Structure formats: structure tokens, C-alpha cells
CSV table of C-alpha atoms and ligand atoms in Angstrom, one decimal:
chain,number,residue,atom,x,y,z
A,1,UNK,CA,-7.0,-15.7,-46.6
A,2,UNK,CA,-3.5,-16.6,-45.5
A,3,UNK,CA,-0.7,-14.7,-47.0
A,4,UNK,CA,1.6,-17.7,-46.7
A,5,UNK,CA,2.4,-19.4,-50.0
A,6,UNK,CA,3.2,-22.6,-48.2
A,7,UNK,CA,-0.2,-22.7,-46.5
A,8,UNK,CA,-2.0,-21.7,-49.7
A,9,UNK,CA,-0.4,-24.6,-51.4
A,10,UNK,CA,-1.3,-26.9,-48.5
A,11,UNK,CA,-5.0,-25.8,-48.6
A,12,UNK,CA,-5.1,-26.6,-52.3
A,13,UNK,CA,-3.7,-30.0,-51.7
A,14,UNK,CA,-6.2,-30.6,-48.9
A,15,UNK,CA,-9.1,-29.4,-51.1
A,16,UNK,CA,-8.0,-31.8,-53.9
A,17,UNK,CA,-7.7,-34.7,-51.5
A,18,UNK,CA,-11.2,-34.5,-50.2
A,19,UNK,CA,-13.1,-33.6,-53.3
A,20,UNK,CA,-15.9,-34.7,-54.0
A,21,UNK,CA,-16.6,-35.7,-50.4
A,22,UNK,CA,-16.4,-32.0,-49.5
A,23,UNK,CA,-19.7,-31.3,-51.3
A,24,UNK,CA,-21.4,-32.5,-48.2
A,25,UNK,CA,-20.4,-29.2,-46.6
A,26,UNK,CA,-22.2,-27.1,-49.3
A,27,UNK,CA,-24.7,-24.7,-47.7
A,28,UNK,CA,-24.0,-26.1,-44.2
A,29,UNK,CA,-22.9,-24.6,-40.9
A,30,UNK,CA,-19.9,-26.1,-39.2
A,31,UNK,CA,-19.0,-25.2,-35.6
A,32,UNK,CA,-15.4,-25.7,-34.4
A,33,UNK,CA,-13.8,-25.3,-31.0
A,34,UNK,CA,-10.1,-24.4,-31.0
A,35,UNK,CA,-10.3,-22.7,-34.4
A,36,UNK,CA,-7.4,-20.3,-33.5
A,37,UNK,CA,-5.0,-23.2,-33.0
A,38,UNK,CA,-2.8,-25.1,-35.4
A,39,UNK,CA,-5.3,-27.7,-36.5
A,40,UNK,CA,-8.3,-25.4,-36.2
A,41,UNK,CA,-6.8,-22.8,-38.5
A,42,UNK,CA,-6.1,-25.4,-41.2
A,43,UNK,CA,-9.8,-26.6,-41.0
A,44,UNK,CA,-11.0,-23.0,-41.3
A,45,UNK,CA,-8.6,-22.3,-44.1
A,46,UNK,CA,-9.6,-25.4,-46.0
A,47,UNK,CA,-13.3,-24.5,-45.8
A,48,UNK,CA,-12.5,-21.0,-46.9
A,49,UNK,CA,-10.6,-22.4,-49.8
A,50,UNK,CA,-13.5,-24.8,-50.6
A,51,UNK,CA,-15.9,-21.9,-50.5
A,52,UNK,CA,-13.9,-19.9,-53.0
A,53,UNK,CA,-13.2,-22.7,-55.4
A,54,UNK,CA,-15.4,-25.8,-55.0
A,55,UNK,CA,-18.6,-25.7,-53.1
A,56,UNK,CA,-21.8,-24.8,-54.9
A,57,UNK,CA,-23.0,-22.9,-51.8
A,58,UNK,CA,-20.6,-21.7,-49.1
A,59,UNK,CA,-20.1,-23.5,-45.8
A,60,UNK,CA,-20.5,-21.1,-42.9
A,61,UNK,CA,-18.0,-21.6,-40.0
A,62,UNK,CA,-18.5,-20.6,-36.4
A,63,UNK,CA,-15.3,-20.9,-34.2
A,64,UNK,CA,-15.1,-20.9,-30.4
A,65,UNK,CA,-11.7,-20.3,-28.9
A,66,UNK,CA,-10.4,-18.7,-25.7
A,67,UNK,CA,-6.9,-18.1,-27.0
A,68,UNK,CA,-5.3,-20.1,-24.1
A,69,UNK,CA,-2.7,-21.5,-26.6
A,70,UNK,CA,-4.2,-20.5,-30.0
A,71,UNK,CA,-2.6,-17.4,-31.5
A,72,UNK,CA,-4.9,-15.8,-34.1
A,73,UNK,CA,-7.2,-16.6,-37.0
A,74,UNK,CA,-5.8,-16.6,-40.6
A,75,UNK,CA,-9.3,-16.0,-42.1
A,76,UNK,CA,-11.1,-12.7,-41.5
A,77,UNK,CA,-14.6,-12.6,-40.0
A,78,UNK,CA,-17.3,-12.1,-42.5
A,79,UNK,CA,-20.7,-13.6,-43.7
A,80,UNK,CA,-19.1,-17.1,-43.8
A,81,UNK,CA,-16.9,-16.9,-40.7
A,82,UNK,CA,-17.8,-15.9,-37.2
A,83,UNK,CA,-15.4,-16.0,-34.2
A,84,UNK,CA,-16.6,-16.3,-30.6
A,85,UNK,CA,-14.3,-15.8,-27.6
A,86,UNK,CA,-15.4,-18.4,-25.1
A,87,UNK,CA,-13.9,-21.2,-22.9
A,88,UNK,CA,-15.7,-24.3,-24.0
A,89,UNK,CA,-15.5,-25.9,-20.6
A,90,UNK,CA,-18.5,-23.6,-19.9
A,91,UNK,CA,-21.8,-24.3,-21.8
A,92,UNK,CA,-22.6,-22.1,-24.7
A,93,UNK,CA,-25.8,-21.2,-26.4
A,94,UNK,CA,-25.8,-20.9,-30.2
A,95,UNK,CA,-28.8,-19.3,-31.8
A,96,UNK,CA,-28.7,-20.9,-35.2
A,97,UNK,CA,-28.7,-24.2,-36.9
A,98,UNK,CA,-25.4,-26.2,-36.8
A,99,UNK,CA,-24.8,-29.2,-39.1
A,100,UNK,CA,-21.3,-30.3,-38.3
A,101,UNK,CA,-19.2,-30.0,-35.1
A,102,UNK,CA,-15.5,-30.3,-34.5
A,103,UNK,CA,-14.1,-30.3,-31.0
A,104,UNK,CA,-10.5,-29.4,-31.7
A,105,UNK,CA,-9.9,-27.3,-28.6
A,106,UNK,CA,-7.2,-28.7,-26.4
A,107,UNK,CA,-3.8,-28.2,-24.8
A,108,UNK,CA,-1.6,-30.7,-26.7
A,109,UNK,CA,2.0,-29.7,-26.0
A,110,UNK,CA,3.5,-31.4,-22.9
A,111,UNK,CA,5.2,-28.1,-22.1
A,112,UNK,CA,1.7,-26.3,-21.8
A,113,UNK,CA,-0.4,-29.2,-20.4
A,114,UNK,CA,2.0,-29.5,-17.5
A,115,UNK,CA,1.6,-25.8,-16.8
A,116,UNK,CA,-2.2,-25.8,-17.3
A,117,UNK,CA,-2.9,-29.1,-15.7
A,118,UNK,CA,-6.6,-28.6,-14.7
A,119,UNK,CA,-7.5,-26.6,-17.8
A,120,UNK,CA,-6.2,-29.5,-19.9
A,121,UNK,CA,-8.5,-31.9,-18.1
A,122,UNK,CA,-11.5,-29.5,-18.3
A,123,UNK,CA,-11.3,-28.9,-22.0
A,124,UNK,CA,-11.1,-32.6,-22.9
A,125,UNK,CA,-13.9,-33.6,-20.5
A,126,UNK,CA,-16.3,-30.8,-19.7
A,127,UNK,CA,-15.5,-29.2,-23.1
A,128,UNK,CA,-16.3,-32.5,-24.8
A,129,UNK,CA,-19.5,-32.9,-22.8
A,130,UNK,CA,-20.6,-29.4,-23.8
A,131,UNK,CA,-19.9,-30.0,-27.5
A,132,UNK,CA,-21.8,-33.3,-27.4
A,133,UNK,CA,-24.7,-31.5,-25.8
A,134,UNK,CA,-24.7,-29.0,-28.7
A,135,UNK,CA,-24.5,-31.8,-31.2
A,136,UNK,CA,-27.5,-33.4,-29.5
A,137,UNK,CA,-29.5,-30.2,-29.3
A,138,UNK,CA,-28.8,-29.2,-32.9
A,139,UNK,CA,-29.3,-32.7,-34.3
A,140,UNK,CA,-25.9,-32.3,-36.0
A,141,UNK,CA,-25.2,-34.6,-38.9
A,142,UNK,CA,-21.7,-35.4,-37.6
A,143,UNK,CA,-19.3,-34.5,-34.8
A,144,UNK,CA,-15.6,-35.1,-34.7
A,145,UNK,CA,-13.8,-35.3,-31.3
A,146,UNK,CA,-10.0,-34.7,-31.2
A,147,UNK,CA,-8.7,-37.5,-29.0
A,148,UNK,CA,-5.0,-38.3,-29.2
A,149,UNK,CA,-2.5,-41.2,-29.8
A,150,UNK,CA,-1.6,-40.5,-26.2
A,151,UNK,CA,-4.7,-42.6,-25.3
A,152,UNK,CA,-2.3,-45.6,-25.9
A,153,UNK,CA,0.1,-44.2,-23.2
A,154,UNK,CA,3.5,-46.1,-23.5
A,155,UNK,CA,2.4,-49.0,-25.7
A,156,UNK,CA,3.7,-52.5,-25.2
A,157,UNK,CA,6.1,-53.1,-28.2
A,158,UNK,CA,4.0,-56.1,-29.2
A,159,UNK,CA,1.3,-53.6,-30.0
A,160,UNK,CA,3.3,-51.4,-32.4
A,161,UNK,CA,2.1,-50.4,-34.9
A,162,UNK,CA,-0.8,-49.7,-32.7
A,163,UNK,CA,-4.4,-50.5,-33.8
A,164,UNK,CA,-7.5,-48.8,-32.5
A,165,UNK,CA,-8.4,-52.0,-30.6
A,166,UNK,CA,-5.3,-51.7,-28.3
A,167,UNK,CA,-6.5,-50.6,-24.8
A,168,UNK,CA,-3.3,-48.7,-23.9
A,169,UNK,CA,-0.8,-48.7,-21.1
A,170,UNK,CA,-1.6,-45.5,-19.3
A,171,UNK,CA,-1.0,-44.2,-15.7
A,172,UNK,CA,-3.9,-42.3,-14.1
A,173,UNK,CA,-1.6,-40.4,-11.8
A,174,UNK,CA,1.7,-40.0,-13.8
A,175,UNK,CA,3.1,-36.8,-15.4
A,176,UNK,CA,1.1,-37.3,-18.6
A,177,UNK,CA,-2.1,-38.4,-16.9
A,178,UNK,CA,-3.9,-35.1,-17.0
A,179,UNK,CA,-3.7,-35.1,-20.8
A,180,UNK,CA,-3.9,-38.9,-21.5
A,181,UNK,CA,-6.7,-39.7,-19.1
A,182,UNK,CA,-8.8,-36.7,-19.9
A,183,UNK,CA,-8.6,-37.6,-23.6
A,184,UNK,CA,-9.6,-41.1,-22.8
A,185,UNK,CA,-12.6,-39.9,-20.8
A,186,UNK,CA,-13.5,-37.6,-23.6
A,187,UNK,CA,-13.7,-40.7,-25.9
A,188,UNK,CA,-15.8,-42.5,-23.2
A,189,UNK,CA,-18.2,-39.5,-23.2
A,190,UNK,CA,-18.5,-39.7,-27.0
A,191,UNK,CA,-19.4,-43.4,-27.0
A,192,UNK,CA,-21.9,-42.8,-24.2
A,193,UNK,CA,-23.6,-39.9,-26.1
A,194,UNK,CA,-23.7,-42.1,-29.2
A,195,UNK,CA,-25.2,-45.1,-27.4
A,196,UNK,CA,-27.6,-43.0,-25.2
A,197,UNK,CA,-28.6,-40.2,-27.5
A,198,UNK,CA,-27.6,-41.4,-30.9
A,199,UNK,CA,-25.2,-38.4,-31.4
A,200,UNK,CA,-23.3,-39.3,-34.6
A,201,UNK,CA,-19.8,-38.6,-33.1
A,202,UNK,CA,-16.5,-40.0,-34.3
A,203,UNK,CA,-13.1,-39.8,-32.6
A,204,UNK,CA,-9.7,-39.2,-34.2
A,205,UNK,CA,-6.3,-40.2,-32.5
A,206,UNK,CA,-3.6,-38.1,-34.2
A,207,UNK,CA,0.0,-39.3,-34.2
A,208,UNK,CA,2.4,-36.3,-33.9
A,209,UNK,CA,1.0,-34.0,-36.6
A,210,UNK,CA,3.2,-31.1,-37.6
A,211,UNK,CA,3.3,-28.3,-40.1
A,212,UNK,CA,3.0,-24.6,-40.8
A,213,UNK,CA,1.2,-22.5,-38.2
A,214,UNK,CA,2.6,-24.4,-35.2
A,215,UNK,CA,4.0,-21.9,-32.7
A,216,UNK,CA,7.8,-21.9,-32.8
A,217,UNK,CA,7.5,-21.7,-29.0
A,218,UNK,CA,5.2,-24.7,-29.0
A,219,UNK,CA,8.1,-26.8,-27.6
A,220,UNK,CA,7.1,-30.0,-29.4
A,221,UNK,CA,10.0,-31.6,-31.1
A,222,UNK,CA,9.8,-30.4,-34.7
A,223,UNK,CA,9.0,-26.7,-34.0
A,224,UNK,CA,11.6,-26.8,-31.2
A,225,UNK,CA,14.3,-28.2,-33.4
A,226,UNK,CA,13.5,-25.8,-36.3
A,227,UNK,CA,13.4,-22.9,-33.9
A,228,UNK,CA,16.9,-24.0,-32.6
A,229,UNK,CA,18.2,-24.0,-36.2
A,230,UNK,CA,16.8,-20.5,-36.8
A,231,UNK,CA,18.2,-19.1,-33.6
A,232,UNK,CA,21.6,-20.8,-34.0
A,233,UNK,CA,21.3,-22.7,-30.7
A,234,UNK,CA,22.0,-26.5,-30.3
A,235,UNK,CA,19.1,-28.9,-31.0
A,236,UNK,CA,18.0,-30.2,-27.6
A,237,UNK,CA,17.6,-34.0,-27.7
A,238,UNK,CA,16.1,-35.3,-24.5
A,239,UNK,CA,16.7,-38.6,-22.7
A,240,UNK,CA,19.5,-39.7,-25.0
A,241,UNK,CA,17.3,-39.3,-28.0
A,242,UNK,CA,16.2,-43.0,-28.1
A,243,UNK,CA,12.4,-42.5,-28.0
A,244,UNK,CA,10.8,-43.1,-31.4
A,245,UNK,CA,7.9,-41.3,-33.1
A,246,UNK,CA,6.2,-41.2,-36.4
A,247,UNK,CA,5.3,-37.8,-37.9
A,248,UNK,CA,2.4,-36.8,-40.0
A,249,UNK,CA,2.4,-33.7,-42.2
A,250,UNK,CA,-0.7,-31.4,-41.8
A,251,UNK,CA,-2.1,-31.9,-45.3
A,252,UNK,CA,-2.3,-35.7,-44.8
A,253,UNK,CA,-3.7,-35.3,-41.3
A,254,UNK,CA,-6.5,-32.8,-42.3
A,255,UNK,CA,-7.4,-35.1,-45.2
A,256,UNK,CA,-7.8,-37.9,-42.7
A,257,UNK,CA,-9.8,-35.8,-40.3
A,258,UNK,CA,-12.3,-34.7,-43.0
A,259,UNK,CA,-12.7,-38.3,-44.1
A,260,UNK,CA,-13.7,-39.3,-40.6
A,261,UNK,CA,-16.0,-36.3,-40.0
A,262,UNK,CA,-17.8,-36.9,-43.3
A,263,UNK,CA,-18.2,-40.6,-42.8
A,264,UNK,CA,-21.0,-42.7,-41.2
A,265,UNK,CA,-18.8,-44.5,-38.7
A,266,UNK,CA,-20.6,-43.2,-35.6
A,267,UNK,CA,-19.1,-44.1,-32.2
A,268,UNK,CA,-15.8,-45.2,-33.8
A,269,UNK,CA,-12.1,-44.1,-33.1
A,270,UNK,CA,-9.7,-43.8,-36.0
A,271,UNK,CA,-5.9,-43.4,-35.9
A,272,UNK,CA,-4.7,-40.6,-38.1
A,273,UNK,CA,-0.9,-40.4,-38.8
A,274,UNK,CA,1.9,-41.6,-41.1
A,275,UNK,CA,3.2,-45.1,-40.5
A,276,UNK,CA,6.2,-44.8,-42.8
A,277,UNK,CA,8.8,-43.1,-40.8
A,278,UNK,CA,9.3,-44.3,-37.3
A,279,UNK,CA,12.6,-42.8,-36.1
A,280,UNK,CA,14.5,-41.9,-33.0
A,281,UNK,CA,14.7,-38.3,-31.9
A,282,UNK,CA,18.4,-38.4,-32.4
A,283,UNK,CA,17.9,-39.4,-36.0
A,284,UNK,CA,15.3,-36.7,-36.4
A,285,UNK,CA,17.8,-34.1,-35.1
A,286,UNK,CA,20.4,-35.5,-37.5
A,287,UNK,CA,18.1,-35.2,-40.5
A,288,UNK,CA,17.2,-31.6,-39.6
A,289,UNK,CA,20.9,-30.7,-39.3
A,290,UNK,CA,21.7,-32.4,-42.6
A,291,UNK,CA,18.8,-30.6,-44.3
A,292,UNK,CA,19.2,-27.1,-43.0
A,293,UNK,CA,22.5,-26.4,-41.3
A,294,UNK,CA,25.4,-28.8,-41.3
A,295,UNK,CA,27.2,-26.7,-38.7
A,296,UNK,CA,24.4,-26.9,-36.1
A,297,UNK,CA,25.1,-28.7,-32.9
A,298,UNK,CA,23.0,-31.4,-31.1
A,299,UNK,CA,22.8,-31.2,-27.3
A,300,UNK,CA,21.5,-33.7,-24.7
A,301,UNK,CA,19.9,-31.6,-21.9
A,302,UNK,CA,17.5,-33.2,-19.4
A,303,UNK,CA,13.8,-33.3,-20.5
A,304,UNK,CA,12.0,-30.0,-20.3
A,305,UNK,CA,9.6,-31.2,-17.6
A,306,UNK,CA,8.4,-34.4,-15.9
A,307,UNK,CA,6.4,-35.4,-18.9
A,308,UNK,CA,9.7,-36.0,-20.7
A,309,UNK,CA,12.1,-36.9,-17.8
A,310,UNK,CA,9.8,-39.5,-16.2
A,311,UNK,CA,7.0,-40.4,-18.7
A,312,UNK,CA,8.3,-40.2,-22.3
A,313,UNK,CA,6.6,-42.9,-24.3
A,314,UNK,CA,9.3,-45.0,-26.0
A,315,UNK,CA,7.5,-45.5,-29.3
A,316,UNK,CA,4.5,-44.3,-31.2
A,317,UNK,CA,3.5,-45.7,-34.6
A,318,UNK,CA,-0.1,-46.0,-35.9
A,319,UNK,CA,-1.7,-49.1,-37.5
A,320,UNK,CA,-3.6,-47.4,-40.3
A,321,UNK,CA,-5.5,-50.5,-41.5
A,322,UNK,CA,-8.9,-49.2,-40.4
A,323,UNK,CA,-8.3,-45.8,-42.1
A,324,UNK,CA,-7.1,-47.4,-45.2
A,325,UNK,CA,-9.8,-50.0,-45.4
A,326,UNK,CA,-12.9,-48.0,-44.4
A,327,UNK,CA,-11.9,-44.5,-45.5
A,328,UNK,CA,-9.3,-45.0,-48.3
A,329,UNK,CA,-6.8,-42.8,-46.5
A,330,UNK,CA,-3.2,-42.8,-47.5
A,331,UNK,CA,-0.6,-40.4,-46.2
A,332,UNK,CA,1.5,-39.0,-49.0
A,333,UNK,CA,4.1,-36.5,-47.6
A,334,UNK,CA,7.4,-38.0,-46.6
A,335,UNK,CA,9.3,-36.6,-43.6
A,336,UNK,CA,12.0,-34.7,-45.4
A,337,UNK,CA,9.5,-33.0,-47.7
A,338,UNK,CA,7.3,-32.0,-44.7
A,339,UNK,CA,10.3,-30.7,-42.8
A,340,UNK,CA,11.3,-28.5,-45.8
A,341,UNK,CA,7.8,-27.2,-46.1
A,342,UNK,CA,7.8,-26.4,-42.3
A,343,UNK,CA,11.1,-24.5,-42.7
A,344,UNK,CA,9.9,-22.6,-45.8
A,345,UNK,CA,6.9,-21.5,-43.8
A,346,UNK,CA,8.9,-20.6,-40.7
A,347,UNK,CA,11.1,-18.3,-42.7
A,348,UNK,CA,8.0,-16.8,-44.5
A,349,UNK,CA,6.3,-16.2,-41.2
A,350,UNK,CA,9.3,-15.0,-39.3
A,351,UNK,CA,11.2,-12.7,-41.7
A,352,UNK,CA,13.6,-11.8,-38.9
A,353,UNK,CA,15.3,-15.2,-39.7
A,354,UNK,CA,15.3,-14.7,-43.5
A,355,UNK,CA,18.9,-13.6,-43.5
A,356,UNK,CA,19.7,-17.3,-42.8
A,357,UNK,CA,20.0,-18.3,-46.4
A,358,UNK,CA,18.6,-21.8,-46.3
A,359,UNK,CA,17.7,-23.0,-49.8
A,360,UNK,CA,13.9,-22.4,-49.9
A,361,UNK,CA,12.7,-25.4,-51.9
A,362,UNK,CA,9.0,-24.9,-52.3
A,363,UNK,CA,8.0,-21.2,-52.1
B,401,LIG,N1,11.8,-34.1,-27.7
B,401,LIG,C1,13.2,-33.7,-27.7
B,401,LIG,N2,13.5,-32.4,-27.8
B,401,LIG,C2,12.6,-31.4,-27.8
B,401,LIG,C3,11.2,-31.8,-27.7
B,401,LIG,C4,10.9,-33.1,-27.7
B,401,LIG,O1,14.1,-34.6,-27.8
B,401,LIG,O2,12.9,-30.2,-27.9
B,401,LIG,C5,11.5,-35.5,-27.7
B,401,LIG,C6,10.6,-35.9,-26.5
B,401,LIG,O3,11.4,-36.4,-25.4
B,401,LIG,C7,9.8,-37.1,-27.2
B,401,LIG,C8,9.7,-36.7,-28.6
B,401,LIG,O4,10.7,-35.7,-28.8
B,401,LIG,O5,10.5,-38.3,-27.1
B,401,LIG,C9,8.4,-36.1,-29.0
B,401,LIG,O6,8.0,-35.0,-28.1
B,401,LIG,P1,6.8,-34.0,-28.4
B,401,LIG,O7,6.7,-33.1,-27.3
B,401,LIG,O8,7.0,-33.4,-29.8
B,401,LIG,O9,5.5,-34.9,-28.4
B,401,LIG,P2,5.0,-36.2,-27.6
B,401,LIG,O10,4.9,-37.3,-28.7
B,401,LIG,O11,6.0,-36.6,-26.6
B,401,LIG,O12,3.7,-35.8,-27.1
């Protein structure tokens, strides 16, 4: 069980948001890849919370992770949680029944996917194929594949907010291609396994999900700006800060992911995000300065690597009509609230920064 009060509160929120749908997990076994990462740990924590408070019979979780970017598990191993160290690009044999499968392993930060170029492709393609093979072999009730809003590349402004039907504007050789194109092929594998073998797989396309448990050295924009505040260094805004993004707090995102996993929309992709707060990165930096340290400086260095300096998508905002209509999904956490929760957690998790007396709002 996590010792973080912010994360405990989040898990409570997630459990409330998916009851009574979550009863489908009662007495079942769920296998997840990437369980030691940011998203995976929230799934495992949410199921642990459901086991303690909600489910009539516990849901057993098996996690596969090779710790390439994941850090550690927040739930301890025991009868309902087993951790396997394995790189999912290699096939794996599991000697027990599996009811649900989540393929959340992946290398999502542009900093790391530009360093681990081939590993990034392998986990989204070979890894997805191996997970689909397991879903087929185990006759799983449902599988969830973690695709990405990056499948849309640098969308034409006429297609923003972007619906699932937009085909994308993506380079197959550019600086983001190893991530974008492998995520796209992963989706193609999913559809092919559904159409050929009837594997009940669904795909989610997350839009800039953030929250507690992200590595402060993840280098994505929110952890990087918060880390800068904590270290007292200027917030690095790349490319003039004109690119726009929307940000989805983790509790809303996990609620959306469970809704897709536990649905019957086999072979379908779903956007998961928050469509309420499309802002420029300059504005994001200004909000963070205003919230946490009015003396902090904003800097404009060149992008960290070619994914930023040559291929930064200009905008990203989800069209959530499909999620709202089919799955009754509604994001609830506004950006300022989510940022405060992130900061509260960062100080909880990194006591070396606690001397910075930001007003902790939630803990
Ligand atoms: N960005 C920034 N400073 C940072 C990290 C990112 O200005 O320290 C910008 C980046 O150029 C991009 C946006 O923030 O426009 C989001 O970047 P991130 O790596 O979080 O995710 P992406 O959506 O690009 O995959």
C-alpha cells in the first residue's frame, strides 16, 4: 500500500469513479505489462484498493516489467500480487488462467525514447504481439493496449479537437517516428488479432496524462517544470513556448482506461484525456510560477533533443465525444487542482525539498 496520502486519496477517487463496473474484476486474474511505471502503478494500486474495500473476491494481479524506465512497485508482493522481471518484447509463458490483460509497458517520454530508439519500437510492436498472443491463448475476456495521442502526429488544425477517426499527420522517418509509428503499428496488430482471432482488444490514446508517481527526471513538461521549481532553477520553455497541449490528471485517465477495458467495444480506439484546458507551454509555465513560486524564472533554452527542436507537435486536444457517448466518461480535475496535487505529492515523496514552504493544499 502506498504511504502517500495524495496517492491514497487518488485511489479512493478512482475506486468511486468505476464502481459498480469494477465488480467485473472480482475473483479474476489481471496481467499487466509495465506495472512498475507511472500508469501501471496506479492500476495496481487501484486494484489493491478495490480488493481491500469493494470486491467480493480479490482480483489477482500479475505484473511484467523489465525496469527500463519504471522505478518500483508501490504494492508489495503477496497472494494477490506477483511481479515478474521480463522484457515483454520476448514471449513469456504464464502457467495460470488470465482473464484481463493490459499492455502498458512502453517508453513514453521523448527524452528516453530518443535514447532507447529500438527498444521503444520493440515494446510497442513485438511486445504488443506477445501480449495479443497471450490474450488469444488464455481466451482473455478483454485486453487493453496503450497506444498514444501521438498516433495523430502533428494534426492539421482543422482536426482539432481530434476525433478517433482522424488518420494523423505522421512522419515515418522523423525524430518522433520510432515512438509514433510503432504505436500505430501496435494498433494495427490489435485490429488484426481482433479480426483474425477474435481477441477482444481495445486501444486507448492518452493525451498528456500527468500525476503523482511520475519520475521527477521524466523530462516531460509538468514533472520538468515542477522539478525546476523545487530545485530553484528556471523553468525551461522550449521553442518559444507556443506549442499547445491539454493535460489530463491521473485519476480521470485511470477512470477512462478502466471504462474502456471493461467495455465490449472490441477492436476500437478511444481518446482518453481532458479537453478543457488547451494552453501554450508558456502559459503552463506562468501558471506554475503563479501557483508555487512567484520568484521563479522562465528560460527559453533550445529543445532537449530533436523530438522537440525539429518535430514538436503544435497542438494536441482530444475530441471526447466517443468516450462521453459510449462510456459516460467525463474528466473532472481542472489543471490548477491537478498541479497542486502533483506538487503536494512531489514534496511528500522527496522530503529533501520540504524546506521549500509551499502551501500544501490537499495533504
Ligand atoms: N516542453 C517544454 N519544456 C520542458 C519539457 C517539454 O517546453 O521541459 C514542451 C515541449 O516542447 C512540448 C510540450 O512541452 O511542446 C510537451 O512536451 P512533453 O515532453 O511533456 O510531451 P509531448 O506532448 O511532446 O509528448
